């Protein structure tokens, strides 16, 4: 799909559809033009409240006068003073999702000249994401990417960062949507290697032997039940001064989570190809950060395993030794993500990271606490957490903080080993999981994002098909920009 600016106007552009925006109580210049040429049809529909210009709402006008395109899609933009990057993502995603239900060769979107580059970035990312669905393997496609996405009223320069960020979001979504027989640790690592080669990032892939040499006993235990060998990918982007400590982005990459011997019921297993969404988010963000050539140092670490039951699987009661020497007693093999991340966080620390963000589809408990639309964030350093939260806020990718009271750490004490891998009972499960992770960050500023809810949509949104959501790629890019 080609994404480019066009000098044409709403009147002259020859596209299969044009998108024009309407705020509450205010038409954009492009919408106003269509309105005036067509006897005030938009203003009259607004007056009658036949169309409410909220984000997530669209209204098609067919064969509008003064326009060479057969459809003008009026997109709701919501309140003008609440317009931001996040609403831009959603409003334009809704428009392209509406227009890509059948083959249309070219779509033109009228950008409001008042939009900032950040808002345009969000809009481009949303518009591109809206063109992509989960039907990677359908004989008859249900979503059709246009050949061209034309942007009126802006320049190729202003579009370039949006295009890069959109590519990152689409990469993350595609990886999450691929089936587990296609994306497993080795193939995920190949995808990461390809991204590194294309963008000039450093890339290390640790295989089983190297993971053993590097004392990653906790990650290796989870991998043991599977015929698919594990991998650890370490991407290194150096855009800043050599002496500046890197930001570490750490992702949970469980390419399929059956639960292991603590086997999940079938219903709970169905969506578990999404359990590598943390790693996919890190990869999407690393690609964008490298392509944007940000003047910062970032390492991206992805712990890749498949969690399976078998004769060789790790068992309840096993005691694992993680890379930093701490011992972990296994009480539930379905609490595997924290065991994978334990070792990967140690590697991040050993690589000199002075700031860490991890992303993981870690607990169902976080979904019980917060629902599907927001990730939980937990931290050992409030200032760092505030930085991450303000970046997420500015992207319209919400985070909600959960407390890290010391009492919750007591729950993971073990009578056999240093710690055990679950708390006492189900309550506060998102926090007890984070408390385990905290044991492996060596007191470095760290924020843990439990993305179990928003990483994978079971129901569509107006701006997004079901499946991988690609959420938090933009947040990570914004954090890297804020350093
Ligand atoms: N991958 C799951 C968490 C999950 C659940 C992600 C639903 C997305 C949707 C994780 O590995 C897991 O199984 N967690 C257990 C922990 C429990 C055994 C302490 C859970 O949440 O039930
Ligand atoms: Mn699990
Ligand atoms: Zn899991």
Short mmCIF file of C-alpha atoms and ligand atoms in Angstrom, two decimals:
data_model
loop_
_atom_site.label_atom_id
_atom_site.label_comp_id
_atom_site.label_asym_id
_atom_site.label_seq_id
_atom_site.Cartn_x
_atom_site.Cartn_y
_atom_site.Cartn_z
CA UNK A 1 0.00 0.00 0.00
CA UNK A 2 1.36 3.34 -1.07
CA UNK A 3 0.90 6.19 1.41
CA UNK A 4 1.60 9.61 -0.02
CA UNK A 5 0.51 13.21 -0.07
CA UNK A 6 -1.34 14.67 -3.03
CA UNK A 7 -1.65 18.26 -4.21
CA UNK A 8 -5.13 17.62 -5.52
CA UNK A 9 -8.14 19.05 -3.72
CA UNK A 10 -11.37 17.40 -2.64
CA UNK A 11 -12.89 18.65 -5.89
CA UNK A 12 -10.18 17.36 -8.22
CA UNK A 13 -8.80 14.18 -6.63
CA UNK A 14 -9.81 11.03 -8.48
CA UNK A 15 -10.10 8.42 -5.77
CA UNK A 16 -12.62 5.67 -5.09
CA UNK A 17 -13.58 7.53 -1.93
CA UNK A 18 -12.64 10.67 -0.06
CA UNK A 19 -12.73 11.05 3.73
CA UNK A 20 -13.67 14.40 5.26
CA UNK A 21 -13.85 15.13 8.97
CA UNK A 22 -16.44 16.84 11.13
CA UNK A 23 -15.89 17.95 14.73
CA UNK A 24 -18.81 18.48 17.06
CA UNK A 25 -20.16 21.86 16.03
CA UNK A 26 -17.51 22.49 13.40
CA UNK A 27 -16.86 21.22 9.89
CA UNK A 28 -13.31 20.92 8.62
CA UNK A 29 -12.61 22.94 5.48
CA UNK A 30 -12.95 19.82 3.32
CA UNK A 31 -16.28 18.85 4.85
CA UNK A 32 -17.46 22.42 4.49
CA UNK A 33 -16.64 22.32 0.78
CA UNK A 34 -18.68 19.14 0.25
CA UNK A 35 -21.46 20.63 2.37
CA UNK A 36 -21.68 23.85 0.33
CA UNK A 37 -21.56 22.03 -3.02
CA UNK A 38 -24.37 19.72 -1.92
CA UNK A 39 -27.04 22.02 -0.57
CA UNK A 40 -25.85 21.86 3.02
CA UNK A 41 -26.53 18.13 3.32
CA UNK A 42 -23.95 17.57 6.08
CA UNK A 43 -25.06 20.52 8.22
CA UNK A 44 -28.67 19.51 7.83
CA UNK A 45 -28.01 15.90 8.85
CA UNK A 46 -26.07 17.20 11.86
CA UNK A 47 -28.93 19.54 12.76
CA UNK A 48 -31.45 16.70 12.60
CA UNK A 49 -29.05 14.58 14.66
CA UNK A 50 -29.21 11.95 11.94
CA UNK A 51 -25.44 11.97 12.20
CA UNK A 52 -23.52 12.47 15.46
CA UNK A 53 -19.92 13.35 14.67
CA UNK A 54 -18.39 11.26 17.46
CA UNK A 55 -15.11 9.40 17.05
CA UNK A 56 -16.03 5.96 15.74
CA UNK A 57 -18.96 7.20 13.63
CA UNK A 58 -19.06 7.67 9.85
CA UNK A 59 -21.66 8.73 7.30
CA UNK A 60 -21.34 7.91 3.58
CA UNK A 61 -22.53 10.37 0.95
CA UNK A 62 -22.81 8.88 -2.52
CA UNK A 63 -22.06 10.74 -5.75
CA UNK A 64 -21.50 14.12 -4.09
CA UNK A 65 -21.54 17.12 -6.39
CA UNK A 66 -18.24 18.99 -6.78
CA UNK A 67 -16.21 15.87 -6.18
CA UNK A 68 -14.80 13.37 -8.68
CA UNK A 69 -14.99 10.51 -6.20
CA UNK A 70 -18.21 8.46 -5.99
CA UNK A 71 -18.19 8.42 -2.17
CA UNK A 72 -17.47 11.11 0.39
CA UNK A 73 -17.22 9.47 3.78
CA UNK A 74 -17.90 11.94 6.56
CA UNK A 75 -15.91 10.90 9.64
CA UNK A 76 -16.81 12.05 13.15
CA UNK A 77 -13.87 13.70 14.90
CA UNK A 78 -15.52 14.41 18.27
CA UNK A 79 -14.96 17.60 20.26
CA UNK A 80 -12.43 19.94 18.67
CA UNK A 81 -10.72 20.67 21.99
CA UNK A 82 -10.34 16.96 22.74
CA UNK A 83 -8.76 16.17 19.39
CA UNK A 84 -5.43 14.45 19.93
CA UNK A 85 -3.23 11.67 18.63
CA UNK A 86 -5.44 8.97 20.09
CA UNK A 87 -8.71 10.34 18.71
CA UNK A 88 -6.97 10.83 15.35
CA UNK A 89 -5.98 7.14 15.36
CA UNK A 90 -9.52 6.06 16.10
CA UNK A 91 -11.42 8.47 13.87
CA UNK A 92 -9.36 7.75 10.75
CA UNK A 93 -9.11 4.04 11.57
CA UNK A 94 -12.91 3.95 11.62
CA UNK A 95 -13.02 5.59 8.19
CA UNK A 96 -10.57 3.23 6.50
CA UNK A 97 -12.07 0.19 8.21
CA UNK A 98 -15.44 1.21 6.77
CA UNK A 99 -13.97 1.70 3.28
CA UNK A 100 -11.88 -1.48 3.08
CA UNK A 101 -14.71 -3.98 3.31
CA UNK A 102 -14.48 -4.31 -0.47
CA UNK A 103 -11.90 -3.66 -3.14
CA UNK A 104 -11.28 0.07 -3.56
CA UNK A 105 -8.15 1.05 -5.40
CA UNK A 106 -7.46 4.42 -3.85
CA UNK A 107 -8.68 6.32 -0.82
CA UNK A 108 -8.09 10.00 -0.23
CA UNK A 109 -8.13 11.49 3.26
CA UNK A 110 -8.43 15.23 3.78
CA UNK A 111 -6.12 16.25 6.62
CA UNK A 112 -7.18 19.30 8.58
CA UNK A 113 -4.26 21.74 8.10
CA UNK A 114 -4.59 22.57 11.80
CA UNK A 115 -3.45 19.08 12.84
CA UNK A 116 -0.05 18.84 14.48
CA UNK A 117 2.53 16.36 13.19
CA UNK A 118 1.82 14.18 16.25
CA UNK A 119 -1.89 14.16 15.47
CA UNK A 120 -1.17 13.38 11.84
CA UNK A 121 1.10 10.54 13.00
CA UNK A 122 -1.71 9.05 15.04
CA UNK A 123 -4.10 9.54 12.14
CA UNK A 124 -1.81 7.81 9.64
CA UNK A 125 -1.20 4.91 12.05
CA UNK A 126 -4.93 4.52 12.64
CA UNK A 127 -5.82 4.81 8.96
CA UNK A 128 -3.27 2.16 7.99
CA UNK A 129 -4.26 -0.13 10.86
CA UNK A 130 -7.90 0.17 9.75
CA UNK A 131 -6.92 -1.30 6.37
CA UNK A 132 -5.58 -4.51 7.96
CA UNK A 133 -7.53 -7.41 9.38
CA UNK A 134 -6.86 -10.82 10.90
CA UNK A 135 -7.89 -12.82 7.81
CA UNK A 136 -4.36 -13.80 6.81
CA UNK A 137 -5.52 -17.16 5.50
CA UNK A 138 -8.88 -16.53 3.84
CA UNK A 139 -9.52 -17.67 0.28
CA UNK A 140 -12.00 -14.84 0.01
CA UNK A 141 -10.65 -11.83 1.81
CA UNK A 142 -12.89 -9.78 4.09
CA UNK A 143 -10.63 -6.76 4.13
CA UNK A 144 -9.04 -5.18 1.09
CA UNK A 145 -6.04 -2.92 1.31
CA UNK A 146 -6.23 -0.08 -1.18
CA UNK A 147 -3.29 0.39 -3.50
CA UNK A 148 -3.06 4.04 -2.52
CA UNK A 149 -3.81 6.03 0.59
CA UNK A 150 -3.65 9.66 -0.52
CA UNK A 151 -3.42 12.53 1.97
CA UNK A 152 -4.69 15.93 0.95
CA UNK A 153 -3.61 19.12 2.65
CA UNK A 154 -0.28 17.85 3.96
CA UNK A 155 3.24 17.02 2.76
CA UNK A 156 5.19 13.80 2.28
CA UNK A 157 7.59 15.07 4.96
CA UNK A 158 4.85 15.36 7.57
CA UNK A 159 3.63 11.89 6.64
CA UNK A 160 6.96 10.10 6.90
CA UNK A 161 7.03 9.50 10.66
CA UNK A 162 3.37 8.42 10.65
CA UNK A 163 4.12 5.90 7.92
CA UNK A 164 6.98 4.42 9.96
CA UNK A 165 4.89 4.15 13.11
CA UNK A 166 2.02 2.62 11.14
CA UNK A 167 4.41 -0.04 9.81
CA UNK A 168 5.45 -0.86 13.39
CA UNK A 169 1.84 -1.23 14.52
CA UNK A 170 0.97 -3.39 11.51
CA UNK A 171 4.02 -5.62 12.09
CA UNK A 172 3.00 -6.19 15.72
CA UNK A 173 -0.58 -6.98 14.77
CA UNK A 174 0.43 -9.38 12.02
CA UNK A 175 2.80 -11.33 14.29
CA UNK A 176 0.09 -11.65 16.95
CA UNK A 177 -2.46 -12.77 14.36
CA UNK A 178 -0.24 -15.47 12.84
CA UNK A 179 -1.11 -18.96 14.09
CA UNK A 180 1.18 -20.68 16.59
CA UNK A 181 2.21 -23.28 14.02
CA UNK A 182 3.71 -20.47 11.94
CA UNK A 183 5.09 -18.21 14.65
CA UNK A 184 7.13 -20.14 17.22
CA UNK A 185 10.42 -19.17 18.88
CA UNK A 186 12.66 -19.91 15.89
CA UNK A 187 10.43 -18.21 13.31
CA UNK A 188 9.81 -15.21 15.56
CA UNK A 189 13.57 -14.88 15.94
CA UNK A 190 13.91 -15.02 12.14
CA UNK A 191 11.40 -12.19 11.80
CA UNK A 192 13.31 -10.15 14.36
CA UNK A 193 16.58 -10.84 12.55
CA UNK A 194 15.03 -9.66 9.29
CA UNK A 195 13.88 -6.42 10.95
CA UNK A 196 17.37 -5.90 12.39
CA UNK A 197 19.04 -6.48 9.01
CA UNK A 198 16.64 -4.16 7.22
CA UNK A 199 17.14 -1.35 9.72
CA UNK A 200 20.83 -1.80 10.57
CA UNK A 201 20.26 -2.78 14.20
CA UNK A 202 22.53 -5.18 16.03
CA UNK A 203 20.90 -8.56 16.61
CA UNK A 204 21.85 -11.52 18.76
CA UNK A 205 19.85 -14.72 18.88
CA UNK A 206 20.60 -17.04 21.78
CA UNK A 207 19.74 -20.70 21.19
CA UNK A 208 19.23 -23.37 23.84
CA UNK A 209 22.93 -24.02 24.28
CA UNK A 210 23.73 -20.36 24.76
CA UNK A 211 20.77 -19.87 27.09
CA UNK A 212 22.23 -22.68 29.20
CA UNK A 213 25.71 -21.16 29.10
CA UNK A 214 24.14 -17.88 30.16
CA UNK A 215 22.39 -19.53 33.12
CA UNK A 216 18.82 -18.78 31.96
CA UNK A 217 17.45 -21.72 33.93
CA UNK A 218 14.04 -20.21 34.51
CA UNK A 219 13.27 -19.52 30.83
CA UNK A 220 14.71 -22.90 29.81
CA UNK A 221 12.47 -24.74 32.26
CA UNK A 222 9.33 -23.30 30.63
CA UNK A 223 10.61 -24.27 27.19
CA UNK A 224 11.42 -27.85 28.18
CA UNK A 225 7.95 -29.28 27.51
CA UNK A 226 7.91 -28.19 23.89
CA UNK A 227 9.47 -29.69 20.78
CA UNK A 228 10.08 -26.11 19.67
CA UNK A 229 13.38 -24.89 21.10
CA UNK A 230 13.43 -21.47 22.82
CA UNK A 231 15.23 -18.34 21.70
CA UNK A 232 16.26 -15.06 23.25
CA UNK A 233 16.55 -12.16 20.81
CA UNK A 234 18.53 -9.07 21.75
CA UNK A 235 18.22 -6.13 19.37
CA UNK A 236 20.60 -3.25 19.80
CA UNK A 237 19.81 0.18 18.40
CA UNK A 238 22.47 2.77 18.99
CA UNK A 239 21.32 6.21 17.95
CA UNK A 240 22.84 8.07 20.84
CA UNK A 241 26.19 8.58 22.49
CA UNK A 242 28.09 5.36 23.18
CA UNK A 243 28.44 6.19 26.87
CA UNK A 244 24.74 6.70 27.51
CA UNK A 245 23.06 3.74 29.22
CA UNK A 246 20.38 2.17 27.04
CA UNK A 247 16.66 2.00 27.58
CA UNK A 248 15.62 -1.66 27.68
CA UNK A 249 12.34 -2.85 26.17
CA UNK A 250 11.56 -6.38 27.30
CA UNK A 251 8.77 -8.52 25.84
CA UNK A 252 7.10 -11.75 26.87
CA UNK A 253 7.17 -13.99 23.83
CA UNK A 254 5.26 -17.14 24.73
CA UNK A 255 4.30 -18.16 21.20
CA UNK A 256 1.65 -20.49 22.57
CA UNK A 257 0.56 -20.90 26.18
CA UNK A 258 -1.22 -24.19 26.79
CA UNK A 259 -0.62 -23.78 30.51
CA UNK A 260 1.83 -26.68 30.54
CA UNK A 261 1.04 -29.47 33.03
CA UNK A 262 -1.28 -26.96 34.77
CA UNK A 263 -3.20 -27.25 31.51
CA UNK A 264 -5.66 -24.55 30.57
CA UNK A 265 -9.25 -25.51 29.71
CA UNK A 266 -9.95 -25.38 25.98
CA UNK A 267 -11.82 -22.05 26.17
CA UNK A 268 -8.96 -20.39 28.00
CA UNK A 269 -6.41 -21.74 25.52
CA UNK A 270 -8.10 -20.60 22.32
CA UNK A 271 -6.56 -17.13 22.15
CA UNK A 272 -3.17 -18.11 23.54
CA UNK A 273 -1.32 -17.49 20.29
CA UNK A 274 -1.53 -13.91 21.55
CA UNK A 275 0.81 -14.65 24.43
CA UNK A 276 3.76 -13.30 22.45
CA UNK A 277 2.13 -9.86 22.08
CA UNK A 278 4.64 -8.27 24.47
CA UNK A 279 7.55 -9.43 22.30
CA UNK A 280 5.71 -8.42 19.13
CA UNK A 281 5.12 -4.94 20.57
CA UNK A 282 8.82 -4.61 21.38
CA UNK A 283 9.74 -5.66 17.83
CA UNK A 284 7.25 -3.24 16.23
CA UNK A 285 8.54 -0.39 18.39
CA UNK A 286 12.22 -1.24 17.80
CA UNK A 287 11.64 -1.19 14.04
CA UNK A 288 9.98 2.23 14.28
CA UNK A 289 12.64 3.66 16.62
CA UNK A 290 15.40 2.54 14.25
CA UNK A 291 13.63 3.84 11.14
CA UNK A 292 12.95 7.17 12.84
CA UNK A 293 16.67 7.31 13.68
CA UNK A 294 15.93 8.60 17.19
CA UNK A 295 19.02 9.92 18.99
CA UNK A 296 18.81 7.36 21.80
CA UNK A 297 20.18 3.94 22.72
CA UNK A 298 17.59 1.19 23.03
CA UNK A 299 17.92 -2.54 23.47
CA UNK A 300 14.96 -4.78 22.71
CA UNK A 301 14.87 -8.16 24.41
CA UNK A 302 12.36 -10.86 23.50
CA UNK A 303 12.08 -14.07 25.51
CA UNK A 304 10.63 -16.67 23.14
CA UNK A 305 9.26 -20.02 24.31
CA UNK A 306 6.30 -22.32 23.80
CA UNK A 307 4.62 -23.56 27.00
CA UNK A 308 3.53 -27.17 26.50
CA UNK A 309 2.74 -30.26 28.59
CA UNK A 310 4.79 -33.36 27.78
CA UNK A 311 6.96 -36.00 29.39
CA UNK A 312 9.82 -33.52 29.41
CA UNK A 313 7.75 -30.60 30.72
CA UNK A 314 8.74 -28.76 33.89
CA UNK A 315 6.73 -29.88 36.89
CA UNK A 316 4.96 -28.49 39.91
CA UNK A 317 7.42 -28.55 42.77
CA UNK A 318 10.44 -28.10 40.50
CA UNK A 319 12.96 -25.55 41.73
CA UNK A 320 14.52 -23.38 39.04
CA UNK A 321 17.61 -21.22 39.30
CA UNK A 322 17.33 -17.95 37.40
CA UNK A 323 20.24 -16.06 35.88
CA UNK A 324 20.79 -13.89 38.97
CA UNK A 325 21.02 -16.99 41.17
CA UNK A 326 17.59 -16.67 42.78
CA UNK A 327 15.69 -19.93 43.13
CA UNK A 328 12.01 -20.25 42.20
CA UNK A 329 9.68 -23.04 43.26
CA UNK A 330 7.07 -23.88 40.61
CA UNK A 331 3.53 -24.00 41.99
CA UNK A 332 1.75 -23.57 38.68
CA UNK A 333 3.22 -24.13 35.22
CA UNK A 334 0.66 -21.72 33.77
CA UNK A 335 2.39 -18.84 35.55
CA UNK A 336 5.14 -19.17 32.95
CA UNK A 337 5.45 -15.62 31.64
CA UNK A 338 7.08 -14.34 34.82
CA UNK A 339 9.57 -17.22 34.67
CA UNK A 340 10.56 -16.30 31.13
CA UNK A 341 10.81 -12.60 31.98
CA UNK A 342 12.86 -13.26 35.14
CA UNK A 343 15.88 -14.29 33.08
CA UNK A 344 15.31 -11.74 30.31
CA UNK A 345 15.13 -8.88 32.84
CA UNK A 346 18.46 -10.08 34.29
CA UNK A 347 20.00 -9.90 30.80
CA UNK A 348 18.66 -6.35 30.40
CA UNK A 349 20.30 -5.37 33.68
CA UNK A 350 23.56 -7.07 32.68
CA UNK A 351 23.54 -5.09 29.41
CA UNK A 352 23.69 -1.89 31.43
CA UNK A 353 20.08 -0.75 31.13
CA UNK A 354 19.30 2.07 33.52
CA UNK A 355 15.63 2.18 32.57
CA UNK A 356 13.45 -0.81 31.81
CA UNK A 357 9.95 -1.31 30.42
CA UNK A 358 8.55 -4.79 30.09
CA UNK A 359 5.35 -5.71 28.28
CA UNK A 360 3.56 -8.98 28.89
CA UNK A 361 0.19 -10.64 28.48
CA UNK A 362 0.89 -11.75 32.01
CA UNK A 363 -2.29 -12.31 34.01
CA UNK A 364 -6.00 -12.90 33.66
CA UNK A 365 -6.19 -11.13 37.02
CA UNK A 366 -5.23 -7.84 35.39
CA UNK A 367 -8.21 -8.23 33.04
CA UNK A 368 -10.48 -8.92 36.01
CA UNK A 369 -9.19 -5.75 37.66
CA UNK A 370 -9.20 -3.38 34.70
CA UNK A 371 -11.16 -4.91 31.83
CA UNK A 372 -10.12 -5.16 28.21
CA UNK A 373 -9.37 -1.57 27.29
CA UNK A 374 -6.46 -0.66 29.50
CA UNK A 375 -3.20 -2.24 30.60
CA UNK A 376 -2.06 -2.23 34.21
CA UNK A 377 1.27 -0.61 35.00
CA UNK A 378 3.36 -1.50 38.03
CA UNK A 379 6.67 0.01 39.02
CA UNK A 380 9.50 0.30 41.52
CA UNK A 381 10.17 3.92 40.54
CA UNK A 382 7.34 6.45 40.42
CA UNK A 383 9.20 9.06 38.37
CA UNK A 384 9.95 6.53 35.62
CA UNK A 385 6.39 5.26 35.73
CA UNK A 386 5.12 8.84 35.37
CA UNK A 387 7.27 9.27 32.25
CA UNK A 388 5.85 6.11 30.71
CA UNK A 389 2.30 7.07 31.67
CA UNK A 390 2.56 10.55 30.23
CA UNK A 391 3.84 9.11 26.93
CA UNK A 392 0.97 6.63 26.85
CA UNK A 393 -1.49 9.39 27.65
CA UNK A 394 -0.23 11.51 24.77
CA UNK A 395 -0.74 8.58 22.39
CA UNK A 396 -4.26 7.80 23.56
CA UNK A 397 -3.07 4.37 24.73
CA UNK A 398 -4.22 4.39 28.35
CA UNK A 399 -2.44 2.83 31.33
CA UNK A 400 -3.72 2.45 34.87
CA UNK A 401 -1.36 2.05 37.77
CA UNK A 402 -1.71 -0.73 40.32
CA UNK A 403 0.03 -0.59 43.71
CA UNK A 404 3.17 -2.54 44.60
CA UNK A 405 2.68 -2.79 48.37
CA UNK A 406 5.38 -4.82 50.11
CA UNK A 407 2.71 -7.13 51.61
CA UNK A 408 2.03 -8.56 48.18
CA UNK A 409 5.68 -9.57 47.96
CA UNK A 410 5.24 -11.68 51.10
CA UNK A 411 2.79 -13.84 49.18
CA UNK A 412 5.48 -15.23 46.89
CA UNK A 413 7.80 -16.42 49.66
CA UNK A 414 8.45 -20.19 49.41
CA UNK A 415 9.35 -22.68 52.12
CA UNK A 416 11.71 -24.47 49.73
CA UNK A 417 13.23 -21.83 47.46
CA UNK A 418 13.78 -18.06 47.56
CA UNK A 419 10.38 -17.45 45.97
CA UNK A 420 7.50 -19.32 44.37
CA UNK A 421 5.88 -18.46 41.07
CA UNK A 422 2.34 -17.66 42.29
CA UNK A 423 0.78 -15.78 45.20
CA UNK A 424 -1.60 -17.10 47.87
CA UNK A 425 -4.89 -17.59 46.03
CA UNK A 426 -6.15 -15.62 43.07
CA UNK A 427 -6.65 -12.19 44.56
CA UNK A 428 -4.31 -9.47 43.45
CA UNK A 429 -2.75 -11.82 40.90
CA UNK A 430 -1.53 -9.02 38.63
CA UNK A 431 0.41 -7.52 41.54
CA UNK A 432 1.91 -10.73 42.90
CA UNK A 433 3.15 -11.46 39.35
CA UNK A 434 4.76 -8.01 39.19
CA UNK A 435 6.31 -8.60 42.62
CA UNK A 436 8.09 -11.65 41.22
CA UNK A 437 9.42 -9.65 38.27
CA UNK A 438 10.69 -6.97 40.65
CA UNK A 439 13.11 -9.54 42.09
CA UNK A 440 14.99 -9.53 38.78
CA UNK A 441 15.48 -5.86 37.92
CA UNK A 442 18.21 -5.17 40.47
CA UNK A 443 16.39 -2.01 41.65
CA UNK A 444 16.80 -0.30 38.24
CA UNK A 445 13.92 2.04 37.33
CA UNK A 446 11.40 -0.33 35.84
CA UNK A 447 7.79 -0.23 34.64
CA UNK A 448 5.86 -3.41 33.96
CA UNK A 449 2.90 -3.25 31.57
CA UNK A 450 0.43 -6.12 31.93
CA UNK A 451 -1.22 -5.97 28.49
CA UNK A 452 -3.30 -9.18 28.78
CA UNK A 453 -6.52 -7.20 28.22
CA UNK A 454 -5.89 -4.72 25.41
CA UNK A 455 -3.29 -6.68 23.38
CA UNK A 456 -5.89 -8.90 21.74
CA UNK A 457 -9.41 -7.86 20.78
CA UNK A 458 -12.09 -10.55 21.04
CA UNK A 459 -14.67 -8.06 19.74
CA UNK A 460 -14.09 -5.53 16.97
CA UNK A 461 -13.90 -1.79 17.59
CA UNK A 462 -15.12 0.70 14.98
CA UNK A 463 -11.44 1.41 14.20
CA UNK A 464 -10.08 -2.11 14.55
CA UNK A 465 -10.81 -5.67 13.53
CA UNK A 466 -10.52 -8.46 16.09
CA UNK A 467 -7.16 -9.95 16.96
CA UNK A 468 -3.86 -8.28 17.75
CA UNK A 469 -4.40 -4.60 18.51
CA UNK A 470 -0.86 -3.24 18.16
CA UNK A 471 -1.47 -1.08 21.23
CA UNK A 472 1.55 0.44 23.04
CA UNK A 473 3.87 0.45 20.02
CA UNK A 474 3.27 4.20 19.81
CA UNK A 475 3.76 4.61 23.56
CA UNK A 476 7.19 2.95 23.40
CA UNK A 477 8.24 5.19 20.51
CA UNK A 478 7.06 8.24 22.49
CA UNK A 479 9.04 7.13 25.55
CA UNK A 480 12.16 6.77 23.39
CA UNK A 481 11.54 10.26 22.02
CA UNK A 482 11.12 11.71 25.50
CA UNK A 483 14.56 10.59 26.74
N1 LIG B 1 -0.87 -15.87 29.32
C1 LIG B 1 -1.59 -15.99 30.53
C2 LIG B 1 -2.39 -14.73 30.89
C3 LIG B 1 -3.48 -14.33 29.96
C4 LIG B 1 -4.79 -14.72 30.20
C5 LIG B 1 -3.22 -13.52 28.87
C6 LIG B 1 -5.79 -14.35 29.34
C7 LIG B 1 -4.25 -13.14 28.00
C8 LIG B 1 -5.54 -13.55 28.24
C9 LIG B 1 -0.64 -16.30 31.67
O1 LIG B 1 0.49 -17.04 31.33
C10 LIG B 1 -1.40 -17.11 32.68
O2 LIG B 1 -1.78 -18.19 32.35
N2 LIG B 1 -1.59 -16.56 33.86
C11 LIG B 1 -2.30 -17.25 34.89
C12 LIG B 1 -1.53 -17.06 36.19
C13 LIG B 1 -2.02 -17.92 37.31
C14 LIG B 1 -1.73 -19.38 37.01
C15 LIG B 1 -1.33 -17.49 38.58
C16 LIG B 1 -3.69 -16.63 34.99
O3 LIG B 1 -3.83 -15.43 34.79
O4 LIG B 1 -4.63 -17.39 35.21
MN1 LIG B 2 0.13 -19.13 31.37
ZN1 LIG B 3 1.13 -16.90 29.42
#
